[in-house]
Amino acid sequence: MPCLRGEKVEVAWSKTGEGRGGNEYPSYGCGRKLLAEAKHSGKYTCLTWSLLSSGSKLSFHLQVVEKTSVGCPQHNESNESSVYLKVSVGGTVDCPGLSCSNSKDIIWYKGGKAVSEEHRPSCEKNGQLNLCQVDENDDNVFFCDRQIIEQGVKWTFRRAVNVTVVPHFTPSVAPKIRYPHDNMTEEVELGQSHTLACETYFPFDMNVLPKVWWYMHHGGNMANMTPLRMETQQQKGKPIEGFTVTQQTIIEEVTQQHLNNTYTCVAGNTVGNSSVTIKLKKRIKEKWPLLVGYPFASLLLVAGLGIVLHVKWLELQLIYRSHFQHGKQDGDEKEYDVFLSYVWSPPSADAEGVLTCSSCSGPDADGEAGLSSMDLLNSEEGEATQQPVEVLLPQVIERQWGYHLCLLERDVLPGGVYTNDVVLAIQKSQMLICLLSADYLSNSNAVFVLESGVQALLQNSACKLLLIWTNRASASLVQPDPPLPTLVRRALKVLPSLDWTSGKPAGPTSNFWKSLRKAMPDHRVKLVHSRRTDY
């Protein structure tokens, strides 16, 4: 649709319906190309608008007729609707159907603009457009308009010509096979399918289609060639600039016979043919990936262990010092066998029960102090074991087993600095036992004792530490304020522990008493003076 569009001015053609209301039709932008059909006949309105004006309208009537109704129907224009021109030389474009009329007054357009308005050497003679020098911009659609009169009606006879600019009409070289290379060998796996691909570059050839073939030579005999079934060609690039063709053939199942044959790819054009020949060989599974994989896996393993050691170093230290190393315990350097830390809890049903082993097992191998002789645990009907654990445990450890026990409320003189007293008491003891409960973890003084014991364990492997939970479930639900120190929270997960659970009282043969007796220091301290303890 012709139109003149200025700067900052928009133009659009729209077809208007006839009659009341009219039908809505799509609009056509300025310079849009379309194939004219009879259905495009009708009234058109050209609307222009800009930012500075409200716009204007121009209307006209367009009638489109079939080719057979105007001019000479028998004339075949298909050969004249496209033309190839060689770049950098002169060329001629004929107007299709020119011989069907006597009118030689023709106007040529390129891209909606008259060729005569271009500043280039060209001329129009006898209905032909002569371009003195063709350039790449001439690769376009040219239109030729001429006026004819039939049955008293003046028509504009318009024809389009597709002009393609090419570097040459015929190639000067044969196609070049880029892959595979001549006499190369491809590796295959027996029993598997394999694809042979031939990638070839073709220069532009106006009259010849690119052809690529695969052949097989039985037993390597070059005279005995068998064409192979080929897949559809794959083409990349613009034909006028040169393009690449990839031709594939598939061997469904590779056998030993295929290894004895040779394969040839042949590509040809009007200049000549090019060919390459290849062979197949069995792929040998190399072991070098294993040589690389094992060290890499070892490196990952070492790196993983390094990360675990870095993150869990404190827990690993506590586990090692608690279970595998206690150093040299010399009773002559200590004043107490056991430092017992606890907080009195309100009497309840859960405060009574028996002690069972949580993290250690095995009978006591020390026959020196037989459990069968413990009167407190053998009392009738377990009356003694019905006492609160805070009372029962000191009695068993000190009175029955004969260990020298340190209790803060009994053995530390009042008036001193609490923190100093705690640290000094831990240093003087071979072992620290903490009787844990919800009240214990909520008591800052008791938590300080536990934290000091953990620090002493990390600094001196001769110090042993044991936790006894009176009610692990309720203690785990406690949210102390302030929260437990990080050192304490991490230590609670790995330190040796026993559980005090509700149930019927047990005698001296219960697993707990065996395990607790086994966890006690091997050597008792030597008392300088006798002490009589009353409870």
Coordinates of C-alpha atoms in Angstrom, one line a residue:
M1 CA 0.0 0.0 0.0
P2 CA 1.7 3.2 -1.1
C3 CA 2.0 6.1 1.3
L4 CA 4.3 9.0 2.3
R5 CA 5.4 9.0 5.9
G6 CA 7.3 11.9 7.4
E7 CA 9.2 12.2 10.6
K8 CA 7.0 12.0 13.7
V9 CA 4.0 11.3 11.4
E10 CA 2.3 7.9 11.5
V11 CA 0.3 6.6 8.5
A12 CA -2.0 3.5 8.3
W13 CA -4.4 2.2 5.7
S14 CA -7.7 0.6 6.8
K15 CA -10.5 -1.0 4.8
T16 CA -14.0 0.4 5.6
G17 CA -17.2 -1.6 5.4
E18 CA -20.2 -0.7 3.3
G19 CA -23.7 -0.1 4.5
R20 CA -24.9 0.7 8.0
G21 CA -22.6 -0.1 10.8
G22 CA -19.9 -1.4 8.4
N23 CA -17.7 -4.3 9.2
E24 CA -14.3 -3.9 10.9
Y25 CA -11.2 -4.9 8.9
P26 CA -7.6 -5.1 9.8
S27 CA -5.4 -2.0 9.2
Y28 CA -2.2 -2.0 7.1
G29 CA 0.9 -0.1 8.2
C30 CA 2.6 2.3 5.8
G31 CA 4.8 0.3 3.3
R32 CA 3.5 -3.1 4.3
K33 CA 3.8 -5.7 1.5
L34 CA 1.0 -8.1 0.8
L35 CA -0.1 -10.5 -1.9
A36 CA -3.1 -8.9 -3.7
E37 CA -6.2 -11.0 -3.9
A38 CA -9.7 -10.4 -5.1
K39 CA -10.9 -10.2 -1.5
H40 CA -8.8 -7.1 -0.9
S41 CA -11.1 -5.1 -3.2
G42 CA -13.0 -2.3 -1.5
K43 CA -12.8 1.2 -0.1
Y44 CA -9.7 2.2 1.8
T45 CA -9.0 5.2 4.1
C46 CA -5.6 6.6 4.8
L47 CA -5.3 8.0 8.2
T48 CA -2.4 10.2 9.3
W49 CA -1.7 11.6 12.7
S50 CA 1.1 13.1 14.7
L51 CA 1.8 14.6 18.1
L52 CA 1.2 18.1 16.7
S53 CA -2.0 17.6 14.7
S54 CA -5.3 15.7 15.0
G55 CA -4.7 14.0 11.7
S56 CA -6.3 13.8 8.3
K57 CA -8.1 11.2 6.1
L58 CA -7.8 10.3 2.4
S59 CA -10.1 7.7 0.8
F60 CA -10.0 5.8 -2.5
H61 CA -11.6 2.7 -4.0
L62 CA -9.4 -0.4 -4.9
Q63 CA -10.4 -3.1 -7.2
V64 CA -8.3 -6.3 -7.5
V65 CA -9.0 -8.7 -10.5
E66 CA -7.6 -12.1 -11.4
K67 CA -4.6 -12.3 -13.7
T68 CA -6.6 -14.1 -16.3
S69 CA -9.0 -11.2 -16.7
V70 CA -6.4 -8.6 -17.6
G71 CA -3.7 -8.8 -20.2
C72 CA -2.8 -12.1 -21.9
P73 CA -3.9 -15.1 -19.8
Q74 CA -1.7 -17.5 -21.8
H75 CA 1.5 -15.8 -20.8
N76 CA 3.6 -17.6 -18.1
E77 CA 5.2 -15.1 -15.7
S78 CA 6.6 -17.6 -13.3
N79 CA 10.0 -17.6 -14.9
E80 CA 10.1 -13.7 -14.8
S81 CA 9.1 -13.3 -11.1
S82 CA 12.6 -13.9 -9.8
V83 CA 16.1 -13.1 -11.0
Y84 CA 19.6 -13.7 -9.8
L85 CA 22.1 -10.8 -10.2
K86 CA 25.9 -11.0 -9.7
V87 CA 27.3 -8.5 -7.2
S88 CA 29.6 -5.7 -8.4
V89 CA 28.7 -6.1 -12.1
G90 CA 25.8 -4.8 -14.2
G91 CA 22.4 -6.5 -14.3
T92 CA 19.0 -6.4 -16.0
V93 CA 15.5 -6.9 -14.5
D94 CA 12.6 -7.6 -16.8
C95 CA 9.0 -6.6 -15.9
P96 CA 6.8 -9.7 -16.0
G97 CA 4.1 -9.8 -18.7
L98 CA 5.6 -6.9 -20.6
S99 CA 4.9 -8.6 -23.9
C100 CA 1.2 -8.7 -23.2
S101 CA 0.7 -4.9 -23.8
N102 CA 2.0 -2.2 -26.0
S103 CA 2.7 0.1 -23.1
K104 CA 6.4 0.6 -22.5
D105 CA 5.9 3.5 -20.0
I106 CA 7.0 1.6 -16.8
I107 CA 7.9 2.9 -13.3
W108 CA 10.2 0.7 -11.2
Y109 CA 10.1 0.7 -7.3
K110 CA 12.3 -0.9 -4.8
G111 CA 11.2 -1.1 -1.2
G112 CA 8.3 1.3 -1.8
K113 CA 10.6 4.0 -3.3
A114 CA 11.0 4.8 -7.0
V115 CA 14.3 3.6 -8.4
S116 CA 14.6 6.8 -10.3
E117 CA 14.8 8.7 -7.0
E118 CA 17.9 6.8 -5.9
H119 CA 21.2 8.4 -6.5
R120 CA 22.8 5.6 -8.5
P121 CA 23.6 5.0 -12.1
S122 CA 20.6 3.1 -13.7
C123 CA 18.3 3.4 -16.5
E124 CA 14.9 2.2 -17.7
K125 CA 14.7 1.2 -21.3
N126 CA 12.0 -0.7 -23.2
G127 CA 10.4 -1.8 -19.9
Q128 CA 13.7 -3.2 -18.5
L129 CA 15.5 -1.9 -15.5
N130 CA 19.3 -1.8 -16.1
L131 CA 21.5 -1.5 -13.0
C132 CA 25.0 -0.4 -14.0
Q133 CA 26.5 -2.0 -10.8
V134 CA 24.7 -4.4 -8.5
D135 CA 25.3 -4.2 -4.8
E136 CA 24.1 -6.2 -1.8
N137 CA 21.3 -3.7 -1.1
D138 CA 19.7 -4.8 -4.4
D139 CA 18.8 -8.1 -2.8
N140 CA 15.1 -7.0 -2.5
V141 CA 11.7 -7.1 -4.1
F142 CA 11.3 -4.8 -7.1
F143 CA 7.9 -3.7 -8.4
C144 CA 7.1 -2.5 -12.0
D145 CA 3.9 -0.4 -12.6
R146 CA 2.5 0.3 -16.1
Q147 CA -0.8 1.8 -17.2
I148 CA -3.1 -0.2 -19.5
I149 CA -6.6 0.5 -20.8
E150 CA -9.1 -2.4 -21.3
Q151 CA -12.7 -1.9 -22.2
G152 CA -12.4 1.8 -21.5
V153 CA -11.1 1.2 -17.9
K154 CA -7.6 2.4 -16.9
W155 CA -5.7 -0.2 -14.9
T156 CA -2.4 -0.1 -13.0
F157 CA -0.7 -3.3 -14.0
R158 CA 1.8 -4.1 -11.2
R159 CA 4.2 -7.0 -11.0
A160 CA 6.8 -8.0 -8.4
V161 CA 10.2 -9.4 -9.1
N162 CA 12.4 -11.1 -6.4
V163 CA 16.0 -10.1 -7.0
T164 CA 18.6 -12.2 -5.3
V165 CA 22.2 -10.9 -5.3
V166 CA 24.8 -13.7 -5.5
P167 CA 28.6 -13.7 -5.4
H168 CA 28.8 -15.8 -8.6
F169 CA 26.6 -17.9 -10.8
T170 CA 28.8 -21.0 -10.8
P171 CA 31.2 -22.1 -8.0
S172 CA 34.9 -22.1 -8.7
V173 CA 35.9 -24.9 -6.2
A174 CA 34.7 -28.3 -5.3
P175 CA 33.0 -28.8 -1.9
K176 CA 35.3 -29.2 1.1
I177 CA 34.7 -32.0 3.6
R178 CA 35.4 -30.6 7.1
Y179 CA 34.8 -33.8 9.0
P180 CA 35.9 -36.5 9.1
H181 CA 39.5 -36.2 8.0
D182 CA 40.9 -38.5 5.5
N183 CA 42.4 -41.8 6.8
M184 CA 41.2 -41.2 10.3
T185 CA 39.9 -43.9 12.7
E186 CA 36.7 -43.6 14.7
E187 CA 36.3 -45.7 17.9
V188 CA 33.2 -47.8 18.3
E189 CA 31.7 -50.2 20.9
L190 CA 30.8 -53.7 19.7
G191 CA 27.1 -54.4 20.0
Q192 CA 26.2 -50.7 20.1
S193 CA 24.8 -48.4 17.4
H194 CA 27.2 -45.9 15.7
T195 CA 26.5 -42.8 13.6
L196 CA 28.8 -41.8 10.8
A197 CA 28.6 -38.0 10.1
C198 CA 30.0 -36.2 7.1
E199 CA 30.1 -32.4 7.4
T200 CA 30.8 -30.6 4.1
Y201 CA 31.0 -27.0 3.1
F202 CA 29.4 -26.0 -0.3
P203 CA 30.0 -22.7 -2.1
F204 CA 27.0 -21.1 -3.7
D205 CA 25.8 -23.0 -6.8
M206 CA 22.7 -21.6 -8.5
N207 CA 21.7 -24.6 -10.5
V208 CA 22.9 -27.7 -8.6
L209 CA 21.6 -29.1 -5.3
P210 CA 24.3 -30.3 -2.8
K211 CA 24.9 -34.0 -2.8
V212 CA 26.7 -36.1 -0.2
W213 CA 26.9 -39.9 -0.1
W214 CA 28.3 -42.6 2.2
Y215 CA 29.8 -45.8 0.8
M216 CA 31.1 -49.0 2.5
H217 CA 34.1 -51.0 1.1
H218 CA 33.9 -54.7 2.1
G219 CA 37.2 -55.9 3.5
G220 CA 38.8 -52.6 2.6
N221 CA 38.5 -53.3 -1.1
M222 CA 38.1 -49.8 -2.7
A223 CA 36.7 -51.3 -5.9
N224 CA 33.8 -53.0 -4.1
M225 CA 31.6 -50.1 -2.9
T226 CA 28.1 -50.4 -1.4
P227 CA 26.0 -47.3 -0.8
L228 CA 24.6 -47.0 2.7
R229 CA 21.2 -45.9 3.7
M230 CA 21.4 -42.2 4.7
E231 CA 19.4 -39.9 6.9
T232 CA 17.9 -36.6 5.9
Q233 CA 20.5 -34.0 5.1
Q234 CA 20.9 -31.1 7.6
Q235 CA 21.8 -27.8 6.1
K236 CA 23.1 -24.7 7.9
G237 CA 23.9 -21.2 6.6
K238 CA 22.6 -19.0 3.8
P239 CA 23.0 -20.6 0.3
I240 CA 24.1 -17.4 -1.4
E241 CA 27.0 -17.1 1.2
G242 CA 28.0 -20.8 1.2
F243 CA 26.5 -23.3 3.5
T244 CA 27.3 -26.5 5.4
V245 CA 25.6 -29.8 4.8
T246 CA 25.7 -32.7 7.3
Q247 CA 25.0 -36.2 6.0
Q248 CA 24.6 -39.1 8.5
T249 CA 24.3 -42.8 8.2
I250 CA 23.6 -45.1 11.2
I251 CA 25.1 -48.5 11.8
E252 CA 22.4 -50.2 13.9
E253 CA 24.7 -52.7 15.6
V254 CA 28.5 -52.7 15.3
T255 CA 30.0 -56.2 14.7
Q256 CA 33.5 -57.4 14.1
Q257 CA 32.9 -57.4 10.4
H258 CA 32.3 -53.6 10.5
L259 CA 35.9 -53.2 11.9
N260 CA 37.3 -54.9 8.7
N261 CA 35.5 -52.5 6.3
T262 CA 36.3 -49.0 5.3
Y263 CA 33.8 -46.1 4.8
T264 CA 34.0 -43.3 2.3
C265 CA 32.1 -39.9 2.2
V266 CA 31.8 -38.3 -1.2
A267 CA 30.5 -34.7 -1.8
G268 CA 30.1 -33.2 -5.3
N269 CA 29.0 -30.1 -7.2
T270 CA 29.5 -28.8 -10.8
V271 CA 33.2 -28.3 -10.3
G272 CA 34.1 -31.8 -9.0
N273 CA 34.0 -34.3 -6.1
S274 CA 35.7 -34.5 -2.7
S275 CA 36.0 -37.7 -0.7
V276 CA 37.5 -39.0 2.6
T277 CA 37.9 -42.6 3.8
I278 CA 37.8 -43.7 7.4
K279 CA 38.1 -46.9 9.4
L280 CA 36.5 -48.2 12.6
K281 CA 38.3 -49.7 15.6
K282 CA 37.2 -51.2 18.9
R283 CA 37.1 -48.8 21.8
I284 CA 39.3 -49.8 24.7
K285 CA 38.0 -48.8 28.0
E286 CA 40.8 -46.8 29.5
K287 CA 41.7 -47.0 33.2
W288 CA 42.9 -43.5 33.6
P289 CA 39.5 -42.2 34.8
L290 CA 39.9 -44.6 37.8
L291 CA 43.4 -43.2 38.3
V292 CA 41.9 -39.8 38.5
G293 CA 38.7 -40.8 40.3
Y294 CA 40.4 -42.6 43.3
P295 CA 42.6 -39.6 44.3
F296 CA 39.7 -37.3 43.8
A297 CA 37.4 -39.4 46.0
S298 CA 40.2 -39.6 48.5
L299 CA 40.6 -35.8 48.4
L300 CA 36.8 -35.4 49.0
L301 CA 37.0 -37.9 51.9
V302 CA 39.9 -36.1 53.5
A303 CA 38.1 -32.7 53.0
G304 CA 34.9 -34.1 54.5
L305 CA 36.7 -35.5 57.5
G306 CA 38.5 -32.2 57.9
I307 CA 35.1 -30.4 58.0
V308 CA 33.7 -32.9 60.5
L309 CA 36.8 -32.5 62.7
H310 CA 36.5 -28.7 62.5
V311 CA 32.8 -28.6 63.4
K312 CA 32.8 -31.5 66.0
W313 CA 36.3 -31.0 67.4
L314 CA 35.0 -30.2 70.9
E315 CA 32.7 -33.3 71.0
L316 CA 35.5 -35.5 69.8
Q317 CA 37.8 -34.2 72.5
L318 CA 35.2 -34.9 75.2
I319 CA 34.5 -38.4 73.9
Y320 CA 38.1 -39.3 73.8
R321 CA 39.0 -37.9 77.2
S322 CA 35.8 -39.4 78.8
H323 CA 36.1 -42.9 77.4
F324 CA 39.7 -43.6 76.2
Q325 CA 42.1 -41.6 78.3
H326 CA 42.1 -40.7 82.0
G327 CA 45.8 -40.1 82.5
K328 CA 47.5 -41.0 85.8
Q329 CA 45.2 -40.7 88.8
D330 CA 47.3 -40.5 91.9
G331 CA 45.2 -40.4 95.1
D332 CA 48.1 -38.7 96.9
E333 CA 47.6 -35.5 94.9
K334 CA 43.8 -35.4 95.6
E335 CA 41.8 -34.8 98.7
Y336 CA 38.5 -36.2 97.4
D337 CA 37.5 -39.2 95.4
V338 CA 34.2 -37.7 94.1
F339 CA 32.8 -34.2 93.9
L340 CA 29.0 -34.6 93.9
S341 CA 26.9 -31.7 92.5
Y342 CA 23.1 -31.6 92.7
V343 CA 20.2 -29.3 93.4
W344 CA 17.3 -30.3 95.7
S345 CA 14.1 -30.9 93.8
P346 CA 10.6 -30.7 95.2
P347 CA 9.3 -34.2 96.3
S348 CA 7.3 -35.9 93.7
A349 CA 6.5 -39.3 92.3
D350 CA 9.1 -38.9 89.7
A351 CA 11.8 -38.2 92.3
E352 CA 11.5 -41.8 93.5
G353 CA 12.6 -44.9 91.6
V354 CA 15.6 -46.9 90.7
L355 CA 18.7 -46.1 88.7
T356 CA 19.3 -47.8 85.4
C357 CA 22.3 -47.6 83.0
S358 CA 22.0 -45.3 80.0
S359 CA 25.3 -45.2 78.3
C360 CA 27.5 -47.8 79.9
S361 CA 27.1 -51.5 80.7
G362 CA 28.9 -54.6 81.9
P363 CA 29.2 -56.1 85.4
D364 CA 31.6 -54.8 87.9
A365 CA 34.8 -56.9 87.7
D366 CA 36.1 -55.6 91.0
G367 CA 35.4 -58.1 93.7
E368 CA 37.0 -56.1 96.4
A369 CA 33.8 -54.4 97.4
G370 CA 31.0 -56.9 96.5
L371 CA 27.6 -55.4 95.9
S372 CA 26.0 -58.1 97.9
S373 CA 27.3 -56.6 101.1
M374 CA 25.7 -53.2 100.7
D375 CA 23.2 -52.9 103.5
L376 CA 21.5 -49.8 102.1
L377 CA 20.6 -51.5 98.9
N378 CA 19.7 -54.8 100.6
S379 CA 17.4 -53.3 103.2
E380 CA 14.0 -55.0 103.6
E381 CA 11.4 -54.1 100.9
G382 CA 13.8 -51.5 99.5
E383 CA 13.0 -48.9 102.2
A384 CA 16.3 -47.2 101.8
T385 CA 16.1 -47.0 98.0
Q386 CA 12.8 -45.1 98.4
Q387 CA 14.7 -42.1 99.7
P388 CA 15.3 -39.2 97.3
V389 CA 18.2 -39.8 95.0
E390 CA 20.0 -36.7 96.4
V391 CA 20.1 -38.5 99.8
L392 CA 20.6 -42.1 98.6
L393 CA 23.5 -41.5 96.3
P394 CA 25.9 -39.8 98.8
Q395 CA 25.1 -42.6 101.3
V396 CA 25.9 -45.4 98.9
I397 CA 29.1 -43.8 97.5
E398 CA 30.6 -42.8 100.8
R399 CA 29.1 -45.1 103.5
Q400 CA 28.8 -48.4 101.5
W401 CA 31.6 -48.0 98.9
G402 CA 34.0 -46.1 101.1
Y403 CA 34.8 -43.2 98.7
H404 CA 35.7 -39.8 100.1
L405 CA 32.9 -37.5 98.9
C406 CA 33.0 -33.7 98.5
L407 CA 29.7 -31.8 99.1
L408 CA 29.7 -28.0 98.8
E409 CA 27.3 -27.5 101.6
R410 CA 29.3 -29.8 103.9
D411 CA 33.0 -29.6 103.0
V412 CA 33.5 -26.0 101.8
L413 CA 33.7 -23.3 104.4
P414 CA 31.2 -20.5 104.0
G415 CA 32.3 -16.9 103.3
G416 CA 34.6 -17.6 100.3
V417 CA 34.2 -16.7 96.7
Y418 CA 31.8 -19.3 95.2
T419 CA 33.5 -19.6 91.8
N420 CA 36.9 -20.1 93.4
D421 CA 35.5 -22.7 95.8
V422 CA 34.0 -24.7 93.0
V423 CA 37.2 -24.6 90.8
L424 CA 39.3 -25.6 93.8
A425 CA 36.9 -28.4 94.8
I426 CA 37.1 -29.9 91.3
Q427 CA 40.9 -29.7 91.2
K428 CA 41.0 -31.6 94.5
S429 CA 38.7 -34.3 93.3
Q430 CA 39.4 -37.3 91.1
M431 CA 35.8 -37.3 89.6
L432 CA 32.9 -35.0 89.2
I433 CA 29.3 -36.4 89.3
C434 CA 26.5 -34.0 88.4
L435 CA 22.9 -35.1 89.3
L436 CA 21.0 -33.4 86.5
S437 CA 17.4 -32.3 86.7
A438 CA 15.2 -29.5 85.3
D439 CA 15.9 -27.5 88.5
Y440 CA 19.7 -28.2 88.1
L441 CA 19.8 -26.8 84.6
S442 CA 17.8 -23.8 85.7
N443 CA 20.2 -23.0 88.5
S444 CA 23.1 -20.7 87.4
N445 CA 25.4 -21.9 90.3
A446 CA 24.9 -25.5 89.4
V447 CA 25.4 -24.9 85.7
F448 CA 28.7 -23.1 86.6
V449 CA 29.8 -26.3 88.4
L450 CA 29.1 -28.4 85.3
E451 CA 30.8 -25.9 83.0
S452 CA 33.9 -25.8 85.2
G453 CA 34.0 -29.6 85.2
V454 CA 33.9 -29.7 81.4
Q455 CA 36.7 -27.2 81.2
A456 CA 38.7 -29.2 83.7
L457 CA 38.1 -32.4 81.6
L458 CA 39.4 -30.6 78.5
Q459 CA 42.5 -29.3 80.3
N460 CA 43.3 -32.3 82.5
S461 CA 42.6 -35.8 81.2
A462 CA 42.9 -37.1 84.8
C463 CA 39.6 -35.7 85.8
K464 CA 36.6 -37.9 85.2
L465 CA 33.0 -36.6 84.7
L466 CA 29.7 -38.5 84.9
L467 CA 26.1 -37.2 84.4
I468 CA 23.1 -38.7 86.2
W469 CA 19.7 -37.7 84.8
T470 CA 16.9 -37.8 87.3
N471 CA 14.3 -37.1 84.5
R472 CA 15.8 -36.6 81.1
A473 CA 12.5 -36.0 79.3
S474 CA 11.4 -33.1 81.6
A475 CA 14.9 -31.6 81.6
S476 CA 15.0 -31.5 77.8
L477 CA 11.8 -29.4 77.8
V478 CA 13.3 -26.7 80.0
Q479 CA 14.3 -23.4 78.4
P480 CA 16.7 -21.9 81.0
D481 CA 17.0 -18.2 81.3
P482 CA 19.7 -17.3 80.5
P483 CA 20.3 -20.1 78.0
L484 CA 22.9 -22.8 78.8
P485 CA 26.4 -21.9 77.7
T486 CA 27.4 -23.4 74.3
L487 CA 30.1 -25.5 75.9
V488 CA 27.5 -27.1 78.3
R489 CA 24.9 -27.7 75.6
R490 CA 27.5 -29.5 73.4
A491 CA 28.9 -31.5 76.3
L492 CA 25.5 -32.8 77.4
K493 CA 25.2 -34.7 74.1
V494 CA 28.4 -36.7 74.4
L495 CA 29.4 -37.1 78.1
P496 CA 28.9 -40.4 79.8
S497 CA 25.5 -40.5 81.5
L498 CA 23.1 -42.7 83.6
D499 CA 19.3 -42.4 84.0
W500 CA 17.3 -42.4 87.2
T501 CA 13.9 -43.8 86.2
S502 CA 10.7 -44.4 88.1
G503 CA 9.8 -48.0 89.0
K504 CA 10.3 -50.6 91.7
P505 CA 13.5 -50.3 93.7
A506 CA 16.3 -52.6 92.6
G507 CA 18.9 -54.4 94.6
P508 CA 22.7 -54.2 94.3
T509 CA 22.7 -56.4 91.2
S510 CA 20.9 -53.8 89.0
N511 CA 22.8 -52.7 85.9
F512 CA 23.0 -49.1 87.2
W513 CA 24.9 -49.9 90.4
K514 CA 27.2 -52.2 88.5
S515 CA 28.0 -49.5 85.9
L516 CA 28.3 -46.7 88.5
R517 CA 30.6 -48.8 90.6
K518 CA 32.7 -49.5 87.5
A519 CA 32.9 -45.8 86.6
M520 CA 34.2 -44.8 90.1
P521 CA 37.9 -44.0 90.5
D522 CA 40.2 -47.0 90.6
H523 CA 42.3 -45.7 93.5
R524 CA 40.9 -44.0 96.6
V525 CA 42.5 -41.0 98.2
K526 CA 44.5 -41.6 101.4
L527 CA 42.8 -39.9 104.3
V528 CA 45.1 -37.9 106.6
H529 CA 42.5 -37.9 109.4
S530 CA 39.3 -39.8 109.9
R531 CA 36.0 -38.1 109.3
R532 CA 32.6 -39.2 110.6
T533 CA 29.7 -38.3 108.5
D534 CA 26.1 -38.0 109.7
Y535 CA 23.1 -37.7 107.4

